[in-house]
Short mmCIF file of C-alpha atoms and ligand atoms in Angstrom, two decimals:
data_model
loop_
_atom_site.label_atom_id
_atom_site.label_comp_id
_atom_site.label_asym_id
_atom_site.label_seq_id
_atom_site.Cartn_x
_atom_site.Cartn_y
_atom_site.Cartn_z
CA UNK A 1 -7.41 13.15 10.92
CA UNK A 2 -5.75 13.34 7.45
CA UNK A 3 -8.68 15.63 6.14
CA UNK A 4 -7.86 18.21 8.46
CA UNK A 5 -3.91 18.44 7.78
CA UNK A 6 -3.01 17.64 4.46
CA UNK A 7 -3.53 21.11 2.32
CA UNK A 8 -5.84 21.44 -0.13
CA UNK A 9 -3.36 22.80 -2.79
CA UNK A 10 -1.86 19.24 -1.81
CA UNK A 11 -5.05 17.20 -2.50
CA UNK A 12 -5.42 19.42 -5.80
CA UNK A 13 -2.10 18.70 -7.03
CA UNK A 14 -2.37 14.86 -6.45
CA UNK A 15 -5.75 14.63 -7.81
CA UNK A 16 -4.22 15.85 -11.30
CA UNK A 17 -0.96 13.55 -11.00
CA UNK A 18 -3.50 10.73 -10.92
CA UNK A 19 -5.88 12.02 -13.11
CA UNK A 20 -3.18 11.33 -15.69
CA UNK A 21 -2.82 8.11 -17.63
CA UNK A 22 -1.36 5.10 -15.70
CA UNK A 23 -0.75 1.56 -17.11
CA UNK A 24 0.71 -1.63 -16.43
CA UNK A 25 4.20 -1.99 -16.51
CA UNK A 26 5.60 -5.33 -15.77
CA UNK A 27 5.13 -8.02 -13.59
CA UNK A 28 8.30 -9.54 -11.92
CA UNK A 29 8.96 -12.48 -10.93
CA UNK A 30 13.07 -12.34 -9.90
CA UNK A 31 14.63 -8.96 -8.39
CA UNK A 32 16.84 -8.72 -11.26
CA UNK A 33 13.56 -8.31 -14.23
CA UNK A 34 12.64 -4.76 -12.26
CA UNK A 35 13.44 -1.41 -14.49
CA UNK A 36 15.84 0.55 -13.77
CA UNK A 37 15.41 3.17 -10.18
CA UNK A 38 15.18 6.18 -12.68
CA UNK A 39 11.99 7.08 -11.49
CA UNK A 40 10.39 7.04 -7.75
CA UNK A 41 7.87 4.06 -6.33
CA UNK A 42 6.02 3.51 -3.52
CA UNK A 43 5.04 -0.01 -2.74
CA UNK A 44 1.56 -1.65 -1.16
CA UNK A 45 2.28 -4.74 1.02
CA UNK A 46 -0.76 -6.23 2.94
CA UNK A 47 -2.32 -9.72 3.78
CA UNK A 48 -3.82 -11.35 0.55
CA UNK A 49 -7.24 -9.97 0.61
CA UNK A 50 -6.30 -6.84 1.92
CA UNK A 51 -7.72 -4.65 -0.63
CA UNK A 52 -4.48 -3.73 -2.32
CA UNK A 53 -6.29 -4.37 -5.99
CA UNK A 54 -8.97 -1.68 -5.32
CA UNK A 55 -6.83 0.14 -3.12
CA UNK A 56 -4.35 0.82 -6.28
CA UNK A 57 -7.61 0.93 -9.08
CA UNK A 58 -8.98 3.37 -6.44
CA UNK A 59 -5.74 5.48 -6.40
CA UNK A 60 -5.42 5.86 -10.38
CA UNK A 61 -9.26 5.97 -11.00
CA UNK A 62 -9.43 3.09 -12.52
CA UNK A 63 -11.46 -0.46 -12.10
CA UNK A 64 -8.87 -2.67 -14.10
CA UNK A 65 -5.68 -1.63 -13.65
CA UNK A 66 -4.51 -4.06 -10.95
CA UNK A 67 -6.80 -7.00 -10.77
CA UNK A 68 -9.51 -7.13 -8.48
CA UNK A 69 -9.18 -10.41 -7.01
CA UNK A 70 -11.43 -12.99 -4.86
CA UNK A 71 -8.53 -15.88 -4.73
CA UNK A 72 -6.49 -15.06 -2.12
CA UNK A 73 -2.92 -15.52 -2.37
CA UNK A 74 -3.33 -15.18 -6.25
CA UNK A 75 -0.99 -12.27 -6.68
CA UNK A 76 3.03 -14.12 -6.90
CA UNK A 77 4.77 -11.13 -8.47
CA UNK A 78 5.92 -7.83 -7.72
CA UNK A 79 3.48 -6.23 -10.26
CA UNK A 80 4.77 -2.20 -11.14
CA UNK A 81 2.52 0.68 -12.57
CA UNK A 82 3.40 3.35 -14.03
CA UNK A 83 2.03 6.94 -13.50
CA UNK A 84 2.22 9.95 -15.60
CA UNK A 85 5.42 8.60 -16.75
CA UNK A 86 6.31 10.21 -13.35
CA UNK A 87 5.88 7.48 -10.69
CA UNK A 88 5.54 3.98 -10.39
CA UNK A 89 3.62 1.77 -7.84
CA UNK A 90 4.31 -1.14 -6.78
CA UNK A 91 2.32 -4.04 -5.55
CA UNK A 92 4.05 -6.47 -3.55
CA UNK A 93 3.08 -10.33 -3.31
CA UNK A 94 0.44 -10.78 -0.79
CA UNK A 95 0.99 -12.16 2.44
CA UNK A 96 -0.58 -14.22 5.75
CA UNK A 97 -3.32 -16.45 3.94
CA UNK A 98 -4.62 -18.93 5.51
CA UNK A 99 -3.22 -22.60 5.64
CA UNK A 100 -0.10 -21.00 4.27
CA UNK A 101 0.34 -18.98 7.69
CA UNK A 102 4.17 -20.16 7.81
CA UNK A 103 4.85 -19.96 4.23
CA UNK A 104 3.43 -16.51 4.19
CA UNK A 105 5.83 -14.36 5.84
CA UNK A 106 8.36 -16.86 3.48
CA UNK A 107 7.13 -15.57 0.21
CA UNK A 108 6.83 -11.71 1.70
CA UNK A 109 10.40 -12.59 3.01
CA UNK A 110 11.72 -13.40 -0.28
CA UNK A 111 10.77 -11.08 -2.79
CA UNK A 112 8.94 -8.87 -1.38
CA UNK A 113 12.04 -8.23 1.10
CA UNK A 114 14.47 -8.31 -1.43
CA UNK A 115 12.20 -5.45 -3.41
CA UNK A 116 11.94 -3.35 -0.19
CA UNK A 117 16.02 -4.09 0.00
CA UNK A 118 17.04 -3.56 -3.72
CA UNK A 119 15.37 -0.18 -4.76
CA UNK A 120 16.58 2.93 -3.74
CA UNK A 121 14.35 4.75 -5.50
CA UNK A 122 11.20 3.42 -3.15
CA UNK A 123 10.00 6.70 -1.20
CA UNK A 124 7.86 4.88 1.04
CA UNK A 125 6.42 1.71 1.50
CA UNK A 126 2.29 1.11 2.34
CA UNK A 127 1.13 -1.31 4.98
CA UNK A 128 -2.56 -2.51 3.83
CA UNK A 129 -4.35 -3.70 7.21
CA UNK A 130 -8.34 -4.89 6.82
CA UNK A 131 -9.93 -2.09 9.41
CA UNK A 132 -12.38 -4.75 10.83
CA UNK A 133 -8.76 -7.23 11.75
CA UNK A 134 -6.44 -4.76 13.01
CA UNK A 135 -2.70 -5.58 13.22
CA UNK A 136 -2.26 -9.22 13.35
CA UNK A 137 1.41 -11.03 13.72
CA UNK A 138 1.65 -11.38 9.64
CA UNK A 139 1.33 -7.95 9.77
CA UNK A 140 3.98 -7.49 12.82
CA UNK A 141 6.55 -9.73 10.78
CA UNK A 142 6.40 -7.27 7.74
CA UNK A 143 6.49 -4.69 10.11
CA UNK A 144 9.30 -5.94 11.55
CA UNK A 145 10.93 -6.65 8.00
CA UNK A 146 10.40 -3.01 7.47
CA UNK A 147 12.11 -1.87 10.48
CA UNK A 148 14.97 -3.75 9.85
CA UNK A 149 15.50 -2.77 6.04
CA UNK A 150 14.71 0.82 7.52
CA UNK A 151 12.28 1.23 4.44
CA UNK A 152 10.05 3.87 5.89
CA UNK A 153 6.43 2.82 5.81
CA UNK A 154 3.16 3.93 6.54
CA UNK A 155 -0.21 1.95 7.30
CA UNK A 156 -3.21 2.32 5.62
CA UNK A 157 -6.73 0.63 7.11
CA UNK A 158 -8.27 -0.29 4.61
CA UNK A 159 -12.34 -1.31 3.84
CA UNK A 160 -13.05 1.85 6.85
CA UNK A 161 -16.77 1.53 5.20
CA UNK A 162 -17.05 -1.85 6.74
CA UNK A 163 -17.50 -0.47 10.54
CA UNK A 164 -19.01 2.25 12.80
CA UNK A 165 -17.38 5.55 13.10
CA UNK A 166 -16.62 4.65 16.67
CA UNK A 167 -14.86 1.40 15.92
CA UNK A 168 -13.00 3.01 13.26
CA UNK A 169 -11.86 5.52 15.99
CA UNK A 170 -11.02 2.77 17.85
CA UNK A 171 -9.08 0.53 15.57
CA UNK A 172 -7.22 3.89 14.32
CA UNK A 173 -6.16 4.65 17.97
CA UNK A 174 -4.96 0.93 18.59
CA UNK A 175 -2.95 1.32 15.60
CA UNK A 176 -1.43 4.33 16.14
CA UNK A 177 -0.09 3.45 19.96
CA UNK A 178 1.28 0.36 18.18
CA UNK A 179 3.22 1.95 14.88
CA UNK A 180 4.74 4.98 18.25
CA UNK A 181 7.21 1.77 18.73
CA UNK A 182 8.11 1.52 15.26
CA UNK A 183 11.43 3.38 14.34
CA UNK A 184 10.54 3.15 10.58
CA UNK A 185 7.03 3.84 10.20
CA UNK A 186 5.36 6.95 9.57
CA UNK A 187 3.36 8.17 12.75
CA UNK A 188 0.12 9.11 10.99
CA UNK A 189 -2.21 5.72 9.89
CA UNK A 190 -4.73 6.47 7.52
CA UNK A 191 -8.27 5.08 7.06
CA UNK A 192 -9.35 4.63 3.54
CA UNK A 193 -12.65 3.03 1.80
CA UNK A 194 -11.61 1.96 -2.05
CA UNK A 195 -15.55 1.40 -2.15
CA UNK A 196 -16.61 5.52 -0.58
CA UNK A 197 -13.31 7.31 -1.60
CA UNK A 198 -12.72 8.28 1.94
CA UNK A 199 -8.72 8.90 2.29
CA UNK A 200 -7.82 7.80 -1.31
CA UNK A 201 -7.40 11.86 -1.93
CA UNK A 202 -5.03 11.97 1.27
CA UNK A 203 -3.49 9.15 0.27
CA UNK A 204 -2.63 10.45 -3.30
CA UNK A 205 -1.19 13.59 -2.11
CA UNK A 206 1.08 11.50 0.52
CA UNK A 207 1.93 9.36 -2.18
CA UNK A 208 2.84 12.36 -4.34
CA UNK A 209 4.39 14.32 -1.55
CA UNK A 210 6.71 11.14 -1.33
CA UNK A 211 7.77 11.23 -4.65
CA UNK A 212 8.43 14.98 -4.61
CA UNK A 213 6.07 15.43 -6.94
CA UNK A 214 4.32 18.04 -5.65
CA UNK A 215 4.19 20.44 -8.60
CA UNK A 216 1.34 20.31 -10.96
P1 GDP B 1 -6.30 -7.96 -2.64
O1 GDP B 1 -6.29 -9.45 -2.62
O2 GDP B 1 -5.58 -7.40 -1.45
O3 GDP B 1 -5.83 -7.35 -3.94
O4 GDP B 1 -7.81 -7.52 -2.39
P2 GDP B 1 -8.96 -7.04 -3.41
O5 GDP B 1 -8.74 -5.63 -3.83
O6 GDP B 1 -9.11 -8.07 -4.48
O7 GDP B 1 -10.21 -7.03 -2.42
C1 GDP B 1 -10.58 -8.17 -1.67
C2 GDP B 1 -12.07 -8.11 -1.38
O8 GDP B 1 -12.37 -7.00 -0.55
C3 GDP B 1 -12.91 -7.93 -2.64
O9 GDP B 1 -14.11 -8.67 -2.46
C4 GDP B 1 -13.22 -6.45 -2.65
O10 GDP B 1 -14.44 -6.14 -3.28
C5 GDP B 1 -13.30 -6.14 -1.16
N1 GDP B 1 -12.92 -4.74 -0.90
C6 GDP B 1 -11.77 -4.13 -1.26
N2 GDP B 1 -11.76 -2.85 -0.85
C7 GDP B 1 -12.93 -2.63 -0.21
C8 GDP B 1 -13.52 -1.48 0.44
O11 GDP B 1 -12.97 -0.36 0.50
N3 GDP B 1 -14.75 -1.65 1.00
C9 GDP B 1 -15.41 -2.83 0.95
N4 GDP B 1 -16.60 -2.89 1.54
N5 GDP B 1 -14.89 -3.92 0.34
C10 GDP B 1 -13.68 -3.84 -0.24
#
């Protein structure tokens, strides 16, 4: 598991990045509004509902910084924060809710894909699955969105809190046999809980590690 391999000098040095102020940048509605690739980003992509609100809040410390939100599907933008004046996250436009099931996949398609296509400064890009659902075909379209863009990704469970040790084990080991397949994504899937902590330490130093920030 990630607490075993990723170095504590690793964890340290991430913990400080993010200690650091962070803020909103801009929200985007068109490719063409994003800043300039000066600096690097990682993105979060995930079904509306996800978690990607607290997952980012969680990641910067925060409880504001993206919104927190109970209406699915709310988030239409690609909405960028900045770190440290060092980084920038990004949080793609949910996908996969509900009655919108075709559309979903649509709106991921458009901007989302042409965000994943147009920035060459994205290190890596972070698939948000809900722990208690497990990869379901929205998710297999973005994954197969990322594969073909060869965006390398990596997935994150999110909400681990929600279930047993053993069928967090579980879920963890049916995702990794499934991401093996995957030519773009990262091998390693990581179980976080925005409302423990667990993982958001590992996944600040892979974030930072990314970014080649990995000086204090
Ligand atoms: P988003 O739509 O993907 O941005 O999802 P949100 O961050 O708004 O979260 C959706 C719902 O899941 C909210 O009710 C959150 O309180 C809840 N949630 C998010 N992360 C966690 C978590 O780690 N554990 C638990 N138990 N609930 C969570």
């Amino acid at each position: 598991m990630a607490e075993e391999t990723t170095p504590p000098d690793a964890i340290e040095t991430a913990r400080v990045l993010f200690a650091r102020p962070s803020s909103f940048l801009m929200g985007a509605a068109e490719i063409g509004q994003l800043p300039d690739t000066n600096l690097p980003e990682v993105a979060f992509a995930g079904r509306s509902n996800v978690g990607k609100s607290s997952l980012i809040n969680a990641l910067v410390g925060r409880k504001d910084l993206a919104r927190a939100s109970n209406e699915p599907g709310r988030t239409r933008e690609v909405n960028l924060f900045d770190v440290d004046g060092r980084l920038r996250l990004a949080d793609l436009p949910g996908y996969g809710f509900a009655k919108a099931a075709k559309t979903t996949a649509r709106k991921f398609q458009n901007l989302g894909r042409a965000y994943l296509r147009g920035r060459p400064n994205l290190m890596r890009a972070y698939l948000l699955i809900d722990s208690r659902h497990g990869l379901k075909p929205p998710d297999l379209e973005a994954m197969d969105a990322l594969d073909q863009a060869a965006v390398s990704y990596q997935i994150v469970l999110t909400k681990a809190d929600k279930l047993k040790a053993g069928e967090l084990d579980e879920v963890l080991r049916r995702t990794t046999a499934a991401v093996a397949k995957r030519p773009a994504a990262h091998p390693e899937v990581l179980a976080t809980s925005s409302a423990k902590g667990d993982g958001i330490a590992e996944l600040r130093a892979g974030v930072a590690t990314v970014c080649g920030l990995t000086e204090a």
